[in-house]
Amino acid sequence: MHVLVSYDIVDNKTRTRVMKHLKNYGQRVQLSCYECDLDESMYQQMKEGVEQLIDKKMDSVRYYRLCKGCLHNVIICGWGEVREDEGFEII
Amino acid sequence: MHVLVSYDIVDNKTRTRVMKHLKNYGQRVQLSCYECDLDESMYQQMKEGVEQLIDKKMDSVRYYRLCKGCLHNVIICGWGEVREDEGFEII
């Protein structure tokens, strides 16, 4: 499955730890967004790792699972890496 | 249609302008993410507005169209508003 992870993390050290953690699971596509191709257990493992790192009152992490159809409709304006499995339109 | 807009914008004034623009189309769910419910023409109008504001070499805007299924699978860890049309799991 394909997952977009988007986060707002206040503390710099926490943010760095989360970034290092997410790097094991996917590709950074924007400053605070990663796109990951994962099976269910890796997905759970990723989430559990993030959950242990963040301050749930201060920080926010959103996970968007993207089906093939939605993945194919990703549109990028400006710089941005297009992943081979994404349909894309650069405007 | 439901669209997640995620952006990295370098210049503060440009970022503020884009935020004001996006506010007309959706709800801010994280510092640099908006979720919007739009028809096709509003979606095109939103994108064209963003495109006129940003520096395409410096800035990045990604649009993720989310089908009902994907929208239903949004997961939030930490603070975060759950939109009524989202299935949700807060962990």
Short mmCIF file of N, CA and C in Angstrom, two decimals:
data_model
loop_
_atom_site.label_atom_id
_atom_site.label_comp_id
_atom_site.label_asym_id
_atom_site.label_seq_id
_atom_site.Cartn_x
_atom_site.Cartn_y
_atom_site.Cartn_z
N MET A 1 0.84 -1.19 0.00
CA MET A 1 0.00 0.00 0.00
C MET A 1 0.88 1.25 0.00
N HIS A 2 0.28 2.33 -0.53
CA HIS A 2 1.02 3.59 -0.63
C HIS A 2 0.47 4.54 0.43
N VAL A 3 1.33 5.15 1.20
CA VAL A 3 0.90 6.03 2.29
C VAL A 3 1.67 7.35 2.22
N LEU A 4 0.89 8.45 2.31
CA LEU A 4 1.50 9.76 2.46
C LEU A 4 1.48 10.09 3.95
N VAL A 5 2.62 10.47 4.48
CA VAL A 5 2.71 10.86 5.89
C VAL A 5 3.05 12.34 5.94
N SER A 6 2.20 13.10 6.60
CA SER A 6 2.43 14.54 6.70
C SER A 6 2.47 14.92 8.18
N TYR A 7 3.44 15.73 8.57
CA TYR A 7 3.56 15.99 10.01
C TYR A 7 3.87 17.46 10.33
N ASP A 8 3.39 17.86 11.48
CA ASP A 8 3.76 19.14 12.10
C ASP A 8 4.35 18.77 13.46
N ILE A 9 5.61 19.00 13.65
CA ILE A 9 6.27 18.62 14.90
C ILE A 9 7.04 19.84 15.43
N VAL A 10 6.75 20.18 16.67
CA VAL A 10 7.24 21.44 17.23
C VAL A 10 8.73 21.36 17.57
N ASP A 11 9.10 20.34 18.34
CA ASP A 11 10.47 20.25 18.84
C ASP A 11 11.43 19.77 17.76
N ASN A 12 12.55 20.49 17.59
CA ASN A 12 13.50 20.15 16.53
C ASN A 12 14.07 18.74 16.68
N LYS A 13 14.41 18.36 17.91
CA LYS A 13 15.01 17.01 18.10
C LYS A 13 13.99 15.93 17.77
N THR A 14 12.77 16.16 18.22
CA THR A 14 11.72 15.16 17.92
C THR A 14 11.52 15.06 16.42
N ARG A 15 11.49 16.21 15.76
CA ARG A 15 11.27 16.22 14.31
C ARG A 15 12.38 15.45 13.60
N THR A 16 13.61 15.67 14.05
CA THR A 16 14.74 14.97 13.43
C THR A 16 14.63 13.47 13.65
N ARG A 17 14.24 13.09 14.87
CA ARG A 17 14.07 11.65 15.14
C ARG A 17 12.99 11.04 14.26
N VAL A 18 11.88 11.76 14.12
CA VAL A 18 10.78 11.24 13.29
C VAL A 18 11.24 11.14 11.83
N MET A 19 11.97 12.14 11.36
CA MET A 19 12.46 12.10 9.98
C MET A 19 13.35 10.88 9.77
N LYS A 20 14.25 10.64 10.73
CA LYS A 20 15.16 9.47 10.61
C LYS A 20 14.36 8.19 10.61
N HIS A 21 13.32 8.17 11.45
CA HIS A 21 12.46 6.97 11.53
C HIS A 21 11.74 6.75 10.19
N LEU A 22 11.16 7.81 9.66
CA LEU A 22 10.37 7.68 8.42
C LEU A 22 11.25 7.33 7.23
N LYS A 23 12.49 7.75 7.28
CA LYS A 23 13.43 7.46 6.17
C LYS A 23 13.56 5.96 5.94
N ASN A 24 13.33 5.18 7.01
CA ASN A 24 13.41 3.72 6.88
C ASN A 24 12.21 3.14 6.12
N TYR A 25 11.20 3.97 5.93
CA TYR A 25 9.95 3.44 5.37
C TYR A 25 9.57 4.08 4.04
N GLY A 26 10.17 5.23 3.74
CA GLY A 26 9.73 5.85 2.49
C GLY A 26 10.63 6.99 2.05
N GLN A 27 10.10 7.77 1.14
CA GLN A 27 10.88 8.82 0.48
C GLN A 27 10.32 10.19 0.86
N ARG A 28 11.23 11.11 1.16
CA ARG A 28 10.77 12.45 1.52
C ARG A 28 10.41 13.21 0.25
N VAL A 29 9.17 13.71 0.17
CA VAL A 29 8.75 14.40 -1.05
C VAL A 29 8.58 15.90 -0.81
N GLN A 30 8.48 16.26 0.42
CA GLN A 30 8.47 17.68 0.81
C GLN A 30 9.05 17.77 2.22
N LEU A 31 9.27 18.98 2.69
CA LEU A 31 9.93 19.13 3.99
C LEU A 31 9.26 18.29 5.07
N SER A 32 7.94 18.28 5.10
CA SER A 32 7.30 17.51 6.18
C SER A 32 6.33 16.48 5.62
N CYS A 33 6.72 15.88 4.51
CA CYS A 33 5.89 14.83 3.89
C CYS A 33 6.77 13.70 3.38
N TYR A 34 6.35 12.49 3.70
CA TYR A 34 7.01 11.30 3.15
C TYR A 34 5.98 10.48 2.41
N GLU A 35 6.42 9.82 1.35
CA GLU A 35 5.57 8.86 0.67
C GLU A 35 6.20 7.49 0.83
N CYS A 36 5.39 6.52 1.22
CA CYS A 36 5.92 5.20 1.57
C CYS A 36 5.13 4.10 0.85
N ASP A 37 5.83 3.07 0.42
CA ASP A 37 5.20 1.87 -0.13
C ASP A 37 5.40 0.77 0.90
N LEU A 38 4.34 0.31 1.54
CA LEU A 38 4.48 -0.57 2.69
C LEU A 38 3.45 -1.69 2.67
N ASP A 39 3.80 -2.81 3.33
CA ASP A 39 2.73 -3.79 3.60
C ASP A 39 2.11 -3.42 4.94
N GLU A 40 1.09 -4.12 5.33
CA GLU A 40 0.32 -3.75 6.52
C GLU A 40 1.20 -3.74 7.78
N SER A 41 2.05 -4.74 7.90
CA SER A 41 2.83 -4.83 9.16
C SER A 41 3.87 -3.71 9.23
N MET A 42 4.45 -3.38 8.07
CA MET A 42 5.41 -2.27 8.06
C MET A 42 4.70 -0.95 8.38
N TYR A 43 3.50 -0.85 7.89
CA TYR A 43 2.70 0.37 8.12
C TYR A 43 2.44 0.52 9.62
N GLN A 44 2.02 -0.57 10.24
CA GLN A 44 1.77 -0.53 11.70
C GLN A 44 3.05 -0.20 12.46
N GLN A 45 4.13 -0.83 12.02
CA GLN A 45 5.45 -0.63 12.67
C GLN A 45 5.85 0.85 12.56
N MET A 46 5.67 1.43 11.38
CA MET A 46 6.01 2.84 11.16
C MET A 46 5.20 3.73 12.11
N LYS A 47 3.90 3.49 12.15
CA LYS A 47 3.02 4.32 12.99
C LYS A 47 3.39 4.19 14.46
N GLU A 48 3.64 2.96 14.88
CA GLU A 48 3.98 2.76 16.31
C GLU A 48 5.26 3.51 16.66
N GLY A 49 6.22 3.47 15.74
CA GLY A 49 7.48 4.18 15.98
C GLY A 49 7.25 5.68 16.11
N VAL A 50 6.43 6.22 15.21
CA VAL A 50 6.14 7.67 15.26
C VAL A 50 5.43 8.01 16.57
N GLU A 51 4.50 7.15 16.92
CA GLU A 51 3.68 7.41 18.11
C GLU A 51 4.55 7.48 19.37
N GLN A 52 5.61 6.67 19.39
CA GLN A 52 6.49 6.67 20.57
C GLN A 52 7.36 7.93 20.61
N LEU A 53 7.53 8.56 19.48
CA LEU A 53 8.45 9.70 19.41
C LEU A 53 7.76 11.05 19.66
N ILE A 54 6.53 11.19 19.22
CA ILE A 54 5.95 12.55 19.23
C ILE A 54 5.26 12.89 20.55
N ASP A 55 5.03 14.18 20.72
CA ASP A 55 4.22 14.71 21.83
C ASP A 55 2.81 14.91 21.28
N LYS A 56 1.91 14.08 21.71
CA LYS A 56 0.58 14.04 21.08
C LYS A 56 -0.22 15.33 21.28
N LYS A 57 0.21 16.13 22.27
CA LYS A 57 -0.53 17.40 22.46
C LYS A 57 0.01 18.47 21.53
N MET A 58 1.30 18.41 21.28
CA MET A 58 1.94 19.48 20.52
C MET A 58 2.02 19.15 19.03
N ASP A 59 2.16 17.87 18.74
CA ASP A 59 2.50 17.47 17.37
C ASP A 59 1.30 16.83 16.66
N SER A 60 1.41 16.80 15.34
CA SER A 60 0.34 16.21 14.54
C SER A 60 0.95 15.42 13.39
N VAL A 61 0.49 14.18 13.23
CA VAL A 61 0.93 13.37 12.10
C VAL A 61 -0.33 12.82 11.44
N ARG A 62 -0.41 13.00 10.14
CA ARG A 62 -1.58 12.50 9.39
C ARG A 62 -1.10 11.47 8.36
N TYR A 63 -1.81 10.37 8.30
CA TYR A 63 -1.48 9.30 7.36
C TYR A 63 -2.60 9.20 6.32
N TYR A 64 -2.21 9.32 5.07
CA TYR A 64 -3.20 9.20 3.98
C TYR A 64 -2.84 7.99 3.13
N ARG A 65 -3.67 6.97 3.24
CA ARG A 65 -3.43 5.81 2.36
C ARG A 65 -3.95 6.17 0.97
N LEU A 66 -3.15 5.94 -0.05
CA LEU A 66 -3.53 6.32 -1.41
C LEU A 66 -3.69 5.08 -2.27
N CYS A 67 -4.90 4.87 -2.77
CA CYS A 67 -5.12 3.75 -3.67
C CYS A 67 -4.46 4.07 -5.03
N LYS A 68 -4.43 3.10 -5.92
CA LYS A 68 -3.75 3.29 -7.22
C LYS A 68 -4.39 4.46 -7.98
N GLY A 69 -5.70 4.53 -7.90
CA GLY A 69 -6.40 5.61 -8.60
C GLY A 69 -6.00 6.97 -8.10
N CYS A 70 -5.98 7.11 -6.75
CA CYS A 70 -5.62 8.41 -6.17
C CYS A 70 -4.14 8.71 -6.43
N LEU A 71 -3.35 7.67 -6.35
CA LEU A 71 -1.91 7.85 -6.58
C LEU A 71 -1.65 8.35 -8.00
N HIS A 72 -2.49 7.87 -8.90
CA HIS A 72 -2.31 8.24 -10.31
C HIS A 72 -2.68 9.70 -10.56
N ASN A 73 -3.41 10.30 -9.63
CA ASN A 73 -3.88 11.67 -9.81
C ASN A 73 -3.05 12.72 -9.07
N VAL A 74 -1.88 12.29 -8.60
CA VAL A 74 -1.04 13.27 -7.90
C VAL A 74 -0.60 14.34 -8.89
N ILE A 75 -0.72 15.57 -8.49
CA ILE A 75 -0.29 16.68 -9.34
C ILE A 75 0.75 17.51 -8.58
N ILE A 76 1.80 17.87 -9.28
CA ILE A 76 2.89 18.62 -8.66
C ILE A 76 3.05 19.97 -9.37
N CYS A 77 3.13 21.03 -8.62
CA CYS A 77 3.39 22.36 -9.17
C CYS A 77 4.66 22.87 -8.50
N GLY A 78 5.68 23.18 -9.32
CA GLY A 78 6.96 23.58 -8.74
C GLY A 78 7.90 22.40 -8.72
N TRP A 79 8.89 22.47 -7.82
CA TRP A 79 9.82 21.35 -7.78
C TRP A 79 9.13 20.16 -7.15
N GLY A 80 9.63 18.99 -7.46
CA GLY A 80 9.03 17.82 -6.84
C GLY A 80 9.37 16.60 -7.64
N GLU A 81 9.75 15.58 -6.90
CA GLU A 81 10.11 14.33 -7.57
C GLU A 81 8.86 13.56 -7.88
N VAL A 82 8.82 13.07 -9.08
CA VAL A 82 7.70 12.20 -9.45
C VAL A 82 8.15 10.77 -9.25
N ARG A 83 7.37 10.04 -8.49
CA ARG A 83 7.74 8.64 -8.25
C ARG A 83 7.21 7.84 -9.44
N GLU A 84 7.95 6.85 -9.85
CA GLU A 84 7.60 6.15 -11.09
C GLU A 84 6.20 5.56 -11.02
N ASP A 85 5.72 5.23 -9.83
CA ASP A 85 4.40 4.59 -9.80
C ASP A 85 3.27 5.64 -9.74
N GLU A 86 3.67 6.89 -9.74
CA GLU A 86 2.62 7.92 -9.72
C GLU A 86 2.29 8.30 -11.15
N GLY A 87 1.01 8.42 -11.39
CA GLY A 87 0.65 9.13 -12.62
C GLY A 87 1.06 10.55 -12.30
N PHE A 88 1.28 11.39 -13.19
CA PHE A 88 1.69 12.75 -12.78
C PHE A 88 1.32 13.74 -13.83
N GLU A 89 1.22 14.92 -13.37
CA GLU A 89 1.03 16.05 -14.26
C GLU A 89 1.79 17.20 -13.58
N ILE A 90 2.78 17.68 -14.29
CA ILE A 90 3.55 18.77 -13.70
C ILE A 90 3.07 20.07 -14.34
N ILE A 91 2.63 21.01 -13.55
CA ILE A 91 2.09 22.25 -14.13
C ILE A 91 2.90 23.44 -13.67
N MET B 1 -15.16 16.51 -5.22
CA MET B 1 -13.94 15.76 -5.01
C MET B 1 -13.20 16.34 -3.81
N HIS B 2 -12.43 15.43 -3.16
CA HIS B 2 -11.68 15.84 -1.97
C HIS B 2 -10.20 15.92 -2.36
N VAL B 3 -9.56 17.01 -2.01
CA VAL B 3 -8.15 17.21 -2.39
C VAL B 3 -7.34 17.64 -1.18
N LEU B 4 -6.21 16.96 -1.00
CA LEU B 4 -5.24 17.40 0.00
C LEU B 4 -4.19 18.23 -0.74
N VAL B 5 -3.92 19.42 -0.24
CA VAL B 5 -2.89 20.27 -0.83
C VAL B 5 -1.77 20.42 0.19
N SER B 6 -0.57 20.05 -0.23
CA SER B 6 0.58 20.14 0.68
C SER B 6 1.64 21.00 0.01
N TYR B 7 2.23 21.93 0.76
CA TYR B 7 3.17 22.85 0.09
C TYR B 7 4.43 23.12 0.92
N ASP B 8 5.48 23.39 0.20
CA ASP B 8 6.73 23.91 0.76
C ASP B 8 6.98 25.22 0.02
N ILE B 9 6.91 26.31 0.69
CA ILE B 9 7.08 27.63 0.05
C ILE B 9 8.12 28.43 0.84
N VAL B 10 9.13 28.87 0.12
CA VAL B 10 10.29 29.47 0.78
C VAL B 10 10.00 30.88 1.29
N ASP B 11 9.47 31.72 0.43
CA ASP B 11 9.28 33.12 0.78
C ASP B 11 8.06 33.32 1.68
N ASN B 12 8.23 34.05 2.78
CA ASN B 12 7.14 34.22 3.74
C ASN B 12 5.93 34.91 3.12
N LYS B 13 6.17 35.95 2.33
CA LYS B 13 5.03 36.69 1.73
C LYS B 13 4.27 35.79 0.76
N THR B 14 5.02 35.05 -0.03
CA THR B 14 4.37 34.14 -0.98
C THR B 14 3.55 33.10 -0.22
N ARG B 15 4.14 32.57 0.86
CA ARG B 15 3.44 31.54 1.63
C ARG B 15 2.13 32.08 2.20
N THR B 16 2.21 33.33 2.69
CA THR B 16 1.01 33.95 3.26
C THR B 16 -0.06 34.14 2.18
N ARG B 17 0.39 34.57 1.01
CA ARG B 17 -0.57 34.75 -0.10
C ARG B 17 -1.22 33.44 -0.49
N VAL B 18 -0.40 32.37 -0.55
CA VAL B 18 -0.95 31.07 -0.93
C VAL B 18 -1.93 30.59 0.15
N MET B 19 -1.58 30.79 1.41
CA MET B 19 -2.48 30.39 2.50
C MET B 19 -3.82 31.11 2.38
N LYS B 20 -3.76 32.43 2.13
CA LYS B 20 -5.01 33.20 1.99
C LYS B 20 -5.82 32.69 0.81
N HIS B 21 -5.10 32.35 -0.26
CA HIS B 21 -5.79 31.83 -1.45
C HIS B 21 -6.47 30.50 -1.14
N LEU B 22 -5.73 29.59 -0.51
CA LEU B 22 -6.26 28.25 -0.23
C LEU B 22 -7.42 28.29 0.77
N LYS B 23 -7.41 29.30 1.62
CA LYS B 23 -8.48 29.43 2.63
C LYS B 23 -9.85 29.55 1.96
N ASN B 24 -9.85 30.06 0.72
CA ASN B 24 -11.11 30.20 -0.02
C ASN B 24 -11.63 28.85 -0.51
N TYR B 25 -10.78 27.83 -0.43
CA TYR B 25 -11.15 26.57 -1.06
C TYR B 25 -11.23 25.41 -0.07
N GLY B 26 -10.63 25.58 1.11
CA GLY B 26 -10.66 24.44 2.02
C GLY B 26 -10.23 24.79 3.42
N GLN B 27 -9.91 23.73 4.17
CA GLN B 27 -9.64 23.87 5.60
C GLN B 27 -8.19 23.50 5.87
N ARG B 28 -7.55 24.32 6.70
CA ARG B 28 -6.16 24.02 7.03
C ARG B 28 -6.12 22.91 8.06
N VAL B 29 -5.43 21.81 7.76
CA VAL B 29 -5.39 20.69 8.69
C VAL B 29 -4.01 20.54 9.33
N GLN B 30 -3.03 21.12 8.73
CA GLN B 30 -1.69 21.20 9.33
C GLN B 30 -1.05 22.49 8.83
N LEU B 31 0.13 22.82 9.35
CA LEU B 31 0.75 24.10 8.98
C LEU B 31 0.81 24.29 7.47
N SER B 32 1.20 23.23 6.76
CA SER B 32 1.32 23.43 5.30
C SER B 32 0.46 22.43 4.53
N CYS B 33 -0.71 22.17 5.08
CA CYS B 33 -1.64 21.26 4.41
C CYS B 33 -3.07 21.76 4.54
N TYR B 34 -3.76 21.73 3.39
CA TYR B 34 -5.18 22.08 3.38
C TYR B 34 -5.95 20.90 2.80
N GLU B 35 -7.14 20.69 3.31
CA GLU B 35 -8.03 19.71 2.70
C GLU B 35 -9.23 20.47 2.14
N CYS B 36 -9.58 20.14 0.90
CA CYS B 36 -10.61 20.90 0.20
C CYS B 36 -11.64 19.96 -0.43
N ASP B 37 -12.91 20.38 -0.39
CA ASP B 37 -13.97 19.66 -1.10
C ASP B 37 -14.38 20.55 -2.26
N LEU B 38 -14.11 20.13 -3.48
CA LEU B 38 -14.25 21.02 -4.63
C LEU B 38 -14.87 20.29 -5.82
N ASP B 39 -15.52 21.07 -6.70
CA ASP B 39 -15.86 20.49 -7.99
C ASP B 39 -14.68 20.74 -8.93
N GLU B 40 -14.76 20.20 -10.13
CA GLU B 40 -13.63 20.26 -11.06
C GLU B 40 -13.22 21.71 -11.37
N SER B 41 -14.19 22.57 -11.59
CA SER B 41 -13.82 23.94 -12.00
C SER B 41 -13.18 24.70 -10.83
N MET B 42 -13.66 24.44 -9.61
CA MET B 42 -13.05 25.11 -8.43
C MET B 42 -11.63 24.58 -8.24
N TYR B 43 -11.47 23.28 -8.51
CA TYR B 43 -10.14 22.67 -8.36
C TYR B 43 -9.15 23.34 -9.33
N GLN B 44 -9.58 23.48 -10.58
CA GLN B 44 -8.72 24.12 -11.59
C GLN B 44 -8.42 25.57 -11.19
N GLN B 45 -9.44 26.25 -10.73
CA GLN B 45 -9.31 27.66 -10.31
C GLN B 45 -8.30 27.76 -9.15
N MET B 46 -8.40 26.85 -8.20
CA MET B 46 -7.48 26.85 -7.05
C MET B 46 -6.05 26.66 -7.53
N LYS B 47 -5.85 25.67 -8.38
CA LYS B 47 -4.49 25.37 -8.88
C LYS B 47 -3.92 26.55 -9.66
N GLU B 48 -4.75 27.12 -10.52
CA GLU B 48 -4.26 28.25 -11.33
C GLU B 48 -3.85 29.42 -10.44
N GLY B 49 -4.62 29.66 -9.39
CA GLY B 49 -4.28 30.73 -8.45
C GLY B 49 -2.95 30.47 -7.77
N VAL B 50 -2.75 29.23 -7.33
CA VAL B 50 -1.48 28.87 -6.67
C VAL B 50 -0.33 29.03 -7.64
N GLU B 51 -0.56 28.57 -8.87
CA GLU B 51 0.50 28.59 -9.87
C GLU B 51 0.98 30.01 -10.15
N GLN B 52 0.04 30.96 -10.08
CA GLN B 52 0.43 32.37 -10.34
C GLN B 52 1.20 32.96 -9.16
N LEU B 53 1.07 32.36 -8.01
CA LEU B 53 1.69 32.95 -6.80
C LEU B 53 3.09 32.41 -6.54
N ILE B 54 3.32 31.14 -6.84
CA ILE B 54 4.58 30.53 -6.36
C ILE B 54 5.73 30.72 -7.35
N ASP B 55 6.94 30.50 -6.79
CA ASP B 55 8.16 30.45 -7.60
C ASP B 55 8.42 28.97 -7.87
N LYS B 56 8.25 28.60 -9.10
CA LYS B 56 8.26 27.17 -9.44
C LYS B 56 9.62 26.51 -9.23
N LYS B 57 10.66 27.34 -9.15
CA LYS B 57 12.00 26.72 -8.92
C LYS B 57 12.22 26.49 -7.43
N MET B 58 11.66 27.40 -6.63
CA MET B 58 11.94 27.36 -5.19
C MET B 58 10.89 26.58 -4.41
N ASP B 59 9.65 26.65 -4.92
CA ASP B 59 8.52 26.16 -4.13
C ASP B 59 7.97 24.85 -4.70
N SER B 60 7.23 24.16 -3.83
CA SER B 60 6.63 22.89 -4.26
C SER B 60 5.22 22.79 -3.70
N VAL B 61 4.27 22.45 -4.57
CA VAL B 61 2.89 22.23 -4.12
C VAL B 61 2.45 20.89 -4.70
N ARG B 62 1.93 20.03 -3.83
CA ARG B 62 1.47 18.71 -4.26
C ARG B 62 -0.03 18.60 -3.99
N TYR B 63 -0.74 18.11 -4.98
CA TYR B 63 -2.19 17.93 -4.87
C TYR B 63 -2.50 16.44 -4.88
N TYR B 64 -3.17 16.00 -3.82
CA TYR B 64 -3.57 14.58 -3.74
C TYR B 64 -5.09 14.51 -3.76
N ARG B 65 -5.63 14.02 -4.84
CA ARG B 65 -7.07 13.80 -4.86
C ARG B 65 -7.37 12.53 -4.08
N LEU B 66 -8.32 12.59 -3.16
CA LEU B 66 -8.62 11.45 -2.29
C LEU B 66 -10.02 10.94 -2.58
N CYS B 67 -10.11 9.69 -3.00
CA CYS B 67 -11.43 9.11 -3.23
C CYS B 67 -12.07 8.79 -1.88
N LYS B 68 -13.33 8.42 -1.89
CA LYS B 68 -14.04 8.17 -0.62
C LYS B 68 -13.32 7.10 0.21
N GLY B 69 -12.84 6.10 -0.49
CA GLY B 69 -12.16 5.01 0.21
C GLY B 69 -10.91 5.49 0.91
N CYS B 70 -10.10 6.26 0.18
CA CYS B 70 -8.86 6.76 0.79
C CYS B 70 -9.16 7.76 1.89
N LEU B 71 -10.18 8.56 1.64
CA LEU B 71 -10.57 9.57 2.65
C LEU B 71 -10.98 8.89 3.95
N HIS B 72 -11.61 7.74 3.78
CA HIS B 72 -12.09 7.01 4.95
C HIS B 72 -10.95 6.43 5.78
N ASN B 73 -9.78 6.31 5.17
CA ASN B 73 -8.64 5.67 5.84
C ASN B 73 -7.65 6.66 6.44
N VAL B 74 -8.06 7.93 6.51
CA VAL B 74 -7.13 8.91 7.10
C VAL B 74 -6.93 8.57 8.57
N ILE B 75 -5.70 8.60 8.99
CA ILE B 75 -5.37 8.33 10.39
C ILE B 75 -4.60 9.52 10.95
N ILE B 76 -4.96 9.91 12.15
CA ILE B 76 -4.34 11.07 12.78
C ILE B 76 -3.68 10.64 14.09
N CYS B 77 -2.45 11.04 14.27
CA CYS B 77 -1.74 10.77 15.54
C CYS B 77 -1.33 12.14 16.08
N GLY B 78 -1.81 12.45 17.32
CA GLY B 78 -1.54 13.77 17.88
C GLY B 78 -2.74 14.66 17.66
N TRP B 79 -2.50 15.99 17.67
CA TRP B 79 -3.65 16.88 17.48
C TRP B 79 -4.05 16.81 16.01
N GLY B 80 -5.28 17.14 15.80
CA GLY B 80 -5.72 17.13 14.42
C GLY B 80 -7.21 17.07 14.36
N GLU B 81 -7.76 17.92 13.52
CA GLU B 81 -9.21 17.96 13.38
C GLU B 81 -9.66 16.84 12.47
N VAL B 82 -10.65 16.13 12.92
CA VAL B 82 -11.22 15.09 12.06
C VAL B 82 -12.40 15.72 11.35
N ARG B 83 -12.39 15.65 10.05
CA ARG B 83 -13.50 16.22 9.29
C ARG B 83 -14.63 15.19 9.27
N GLU B 84 -15.85 15.66 9.34
CA GLU B 84 -16.96 14.72 9.52
C GLU B 84 -17.01 13.69 8.40
N ASP B 85 -16.50 14.02 7.22
CA ASP B 85 -16.64 13.05 6.13
C ASP B 85 -15.46 12.07 6.12
N GLU B 86 -14.57 12.23 7.06
CA GLU B 86 -13.43 11.32 7.09
C GLU B 86 -13.76 10.16 8.02
N GLY B 87 -13.43 8.99 7.57
CA GLY B 87 -13.40 7.90 8.54
C GLY B 87 -12.21 8.27 9.39
N PHE B 88 -12.10 7.84 10.56
CA PHE B 88 -10.90 8.27 11.30
C PHE B 88 -10.54 7.26 12.36
N GLU B 89 -9.29 7.32 12.67
CA GLU B 89 -8.79 6.53 13.79
C GLU B 89 -7.76 7.44 14.46
N ILE B 90 -8.01 7.75 15.67
CA ILE B 90 -7.03 8.61 16.36
C ILE B 90 -6.20 7.70 17.26
N ILE B 91 -4.90 7.74 17.10
CA ILE B 91 -4.06 6.82 17.90
C ILE B 91 -3.11 7.61 18.79
#
